[in-house]
Amino acid sequence: VLAVAVGAGVWTQLKASVGYHEQFATLAGERRTVNLPDGSTLELDSRSRVRVDFADSWRRVDLQEGEVMFSVAHDTDRPFVVQAGLGQVKVTGTRFDVRRDGEQARVVVESGHVQVQGRNPEQAVSLTAGLGTRVDGQGIVAAPQPVNTQALTAWRKGQLIFNDASLGEVAAEVSRYRDRPLHVSTTALAQLRLSSVFKTDDTDALINALPRILPVLVKTRADGSQEIISR
């Protein structure tokens, strides 16, 4: 009886996930967890948009913007494919993070195994736990590299962790959590380096701290956005 009940439950779940089509999005500073009908989970970071399409032989997510942590329910008969710009990630069941910046993508694996490809399917790379890669604007996949998974996915705990990051990278990251962007006035300033930890829901604290960490000032533009200038 128990076996029949479990089997019926699995069949019901599989049936519900076939022909499933939905879209999800987050606003600036918002995080959202979405439970899919196949048992998979999506954790969306700030300013993220995804479209989910399930059929009887495949599962597909189009990451249109932002960053998502995927916890994929194992199903060897229905591969789970994530499209992010020119990059594509294919799995049957695992846990990994994908970030899209324009046509570029970054993939980091927390557990399990994924395959990442760009324009050329023959140049796909395999990633296991603790490894990451990038797909550039030409659709070329970089060689796998060891990564700090906890730091790169710290947004899930409401943190921004910068380890010797350029000020340009910091400004771009902070802008994802604010209604108005943070600018850097010159290329030279954008090359300054920064290591620190801040909260995603208090980016004002980061901006206020910058003049104490680096030789810069922060001014407010007429449109309400802020700009980092030389001191």
Coordinates of C-alpha atoms in Angstrom, one line a residue, residues 19-203:
G19 CA 3.2 21.5 -19.7
Y20 CA 4.2 23.9 -16.9
H21 CA 5.0 27.5 -18.1
E22 CA 5.6 30.4 -15.7
Q23 CA 7.6 33.6 -15.2
F24 CA 9.1 35.0 -12.0
A25 CA 10.9 38.2 -11.2
T26 CA 12.3 40.3 -8.3
L27 CA 12.6 44.0 -7.8
A28 CA 15.7 45.9 -6.6
G29 CA 16.7 44.6 -3.1
E30 CA 14.2 41.7 -3.2
R31 CA 15.0 38.0 -2.9
R32 CA 12.5 35.3 -3.7
T33 CA 12.3 31.5 -3.4
V34 CA 10.2 29.6 -6.0
N35 CA 9.2 25.9 -5.6
L36 CA 8.6 24.3 -9.0
P37 CA 6.1 21.4 -9.5
D38 CA 8.9 18.9 -10.2
G39 CA 10.4 19.4 -6.7
S40 CA 13.2 21.8 -7.9
T41 CA 13.7 25.2 -6.2
L42 CA 14.8 28.5 -7.5
E43 CA 16.3 31.2 -5.3
L44 CA 16.2 34.6 -7.2
D45 CA 18.5 37.4 -6.2
S46 CA 17.7 41.1 -6.7
R47 CA 16.7 42.3 -10.2
S48 CA 16.3 38.8 -11.6
R49 CA 13.9 37.4 -14.2
V50 CA 13.3 33.8 -15.3
R51 CA 10.9 32.0 -17.6
V52 CA 10.2 28.3 -16.8
D53 CA 9.0 25.8 -19.3
F54 CA 8.5 22.1 -18.6
A55 CA 7.5 19.3 -21.1
D56 CA 7.4 15.6 -20.9
S57 CA 11.0 15.1 -21.9
W58 CA 12.8 18.2 -20.8
R59 CA 12.8 21.0 -18.2
R60 CA 14.1 24.5 -19.3
V61 CA 14.7 27.8 -17.5
D62 CA 15.6 31.0 -19.4
L63 CA 17.5 33.3 -17.1
Q64 CA 16.8 36.6 -18.7
E65 CA 18.4 38.8 -16.1
G66 CA 20.2 38.6 -12.7
E67 CA 21.2 35.6 -10.6
V68 CA 19.6 32.4 -9.4
M69 CA 20.6 29.5 -7.2
F70 CA 19.1 26.3 -8.6
S71 CA 18.4 23.2 -6.5
V72 CA 17.3 20.7 -9.2
A73 CA 15.3 17.6 -8.5
H74 CA 17.0 14.5 -10.0
D75 CA 15.3 13.2 -13.1
T76 CA 17.4 11.3 -15.7
D77 CA 14.6 11.2 -18.2
R78 CA 14.1 14.9 -18.2
P79 CA 17.3 17.0 -18.3
F80 CA 17.2 20.4 -16.7
V81 CA 18.6 23.1 -19.0
V82 CA 19.3 26.7 -18.0
Q83 CA 19.9 29.3 -20.8
A84 CA 21.7 32.4 -19.7
G85 CA 22.8 34.7 -22.5
L86 CA 25.2 32.8 -24.7
G87 CA 25.7 30.2 -22.0
Q88 CA 23.8 27.0 -21.4
V89 CA 23.9 24.7 -18.3
K90 CA 22.6 21.1 -18.5
V91 CA 22.0 18.9 -15.5
T92 CA 19.8 16.0 -14.3
G93 CA 19.9 17.0 -10.6
T94 CA 22.3 19.2 -8.6
R95 CA 22.7 22.5 -6.9
F96 CA 24.4 25.4 -8.7
D97 CA 24.3 29.2 -9.1
V98 CA 24.0 31.1 -12.4
R99 CA 24.5 34.8 -12.9
R100 CA 23.8 36.6 -16.2
D101 CA 25.3 39.9 -17.2
G102 CA 24.1 40.8 -20.6
E103 CA 25.1 38.0 -22.9
Q104 CA 27.7 36.7 -20.5
A105 CA 27.2 34.2 -17.7
R106 CA 28.9 32.8 -14.7
V107 CA 28.3 29.3 -13.3
V108 CA 29.3 28.1 -9.8
V109 CA 28.5 24.5 -8.6
E110 CA 27.8 23.9 -4.9
S111 CA 27.1 20.2 -5.2
G112 CA 26.7 17.6 -8.0
H113 CA 27.8 18.0 -11.6
V114 CA 26.8 20.3 -14.5
Q115 CA 27.8 20.7 -18.1
V116 CA 28.3 24.3 -19.4
Q117 CA 28.5 25.2 -23.1
G118 CA 28.6 28.3 -25.2
R119 CA 28.1 28.8 -28.9
N120 CA 30.1 25.6 -29.7
P121 CA 28.6 22.5 -28.1
E122 CA 31.8 20.6 -28.7
Q123 CA 33.7 23.0 -26.3
A124 CA 31.5 22.3 -23.3
V125 CA 33.1 22.0 -19.9
S126 CA 32.2 19.9 -16.9
L127 CA 31.9 21.3 -13.4
T128 CA 31.7 19.6 -10.0
A129 CA 31.4 21.0 -6.5
G130 CA 33.7 24.0 -5.8
L131 CA 34.3 24.7 -9.5
G132 CA 33.1 27.6 -11.6
T133 CA 33.4 29.0 -15.1
R134 CA 32.3 31.9 -17.3
V135 CA 30.9 32.2 -20.8
D136 CA 32.0 35.5 -22.4
G137 CA 30.3 37.8 -24.9
Q138 CA 31.4 35.6 -27.8
G139 CA 30.0 32.5 -26.3
I140 CA 33.4 31.0 -25.4
V141 CA 33.5 28.9 -22.2
A142 CA 36.5 29.4 -19.9
A143 CA 38.3 26.5 -18.3
P144 CA 37.0 25.4 -14.9
Q145 CA 38.5 27.1 -11.9
P146 CA 38.3 26.6 -8.1
V147 CA 35.9 29.2 -6.6
N148 CA 34.8 30.4 -3.2
T149 CA 31.2 29.2 -3.5
Q150 CA 30.2 30.6 -0.1
A151 CA 31.4 34.1 -1.0
L152 CA 29.9 34.1 -4.5
T153 CA 26.5 33.0 -3.1
A154 CA 26.5 35.1 0.0
W155 CA 23.6 37.1 -1.4
R156 CA 21.4 34.3 -0.2
K157 CA 22.2 35.3 3.3
G158 CA 21.9 39.0 2.6
Q159 CA 25.6 39.7 2.2
L160 CA 27.9 41.2 -0.3
I161 CA 31.5 39.9 0.1
F162 CA 34.2 41.6 -1.8
N163 CA 37.7 40.0 -1.9
D164 CA 40.2 42.4 -3.6
A165 CA 37.4 43.5 -6.0
S166 CA 37.8 46.5 -8.2
L167 CA 35.8 49.6 -7.3
G168 CA 34.1 49.3 -10.7
E169 CA 32.9 45.8 -9.8
V170 CA 31.8 46.9 -6.4
A171 CA 29.7 49.8 -7.9
A172 CA 28.1 47.5 -10.4
E173 CA 27.2 44.9 -7.8
V174 CA 25.8 47.5 -5.4
S175 CA 23.7 49.0 -8.1
R176 CA 21.8 45.7 -8.4
Y177 CA 20.4 46.3 -4.9
R178 CA 19.5 50.0 -5.3
D179 CA 16.7 51.9 -7.1
R180 CA 19.3 54.1 -8.7
P181 CA 22.8 53.1 -9.9
L182 CA 26.1 53.9 -8.3
H183 CA 28.6 55.4 -10.8
V184 CA 32.4 55.7 -10.8
S185 CA 33.6 58.9 -12.4
T186 CA 36.9 57.7 -14.0
T187 CA 38.5 54.5 -15.3
A188 CA 41.4 55.1 -12.9
L189 CA 39.1 55.2 -9.9
A190 CA 37.3 52.1 -11.1
Q191 CA 40.6 50.1 -10.8
L192 CA 41.0 50.8 -7.0
R193 CA 40.7 47.6 -5.0
L194 CA 38.4 46.8 -2.1
S195 CA 37.9 43.9 0.4
S196 CA 35.0 44.1 2.8
V197 CA 31.6 42.6 3.7
F198 CA 28.3 44.5 3.6
K199 CA 24.6 43.8 3.9
T200 CA 22.5 43.8 0.7
D201 CA 19.7 45.6 2.5
D202 CA 21.9 48.4 3.7
T203 CA 24.0 49.5 0.7

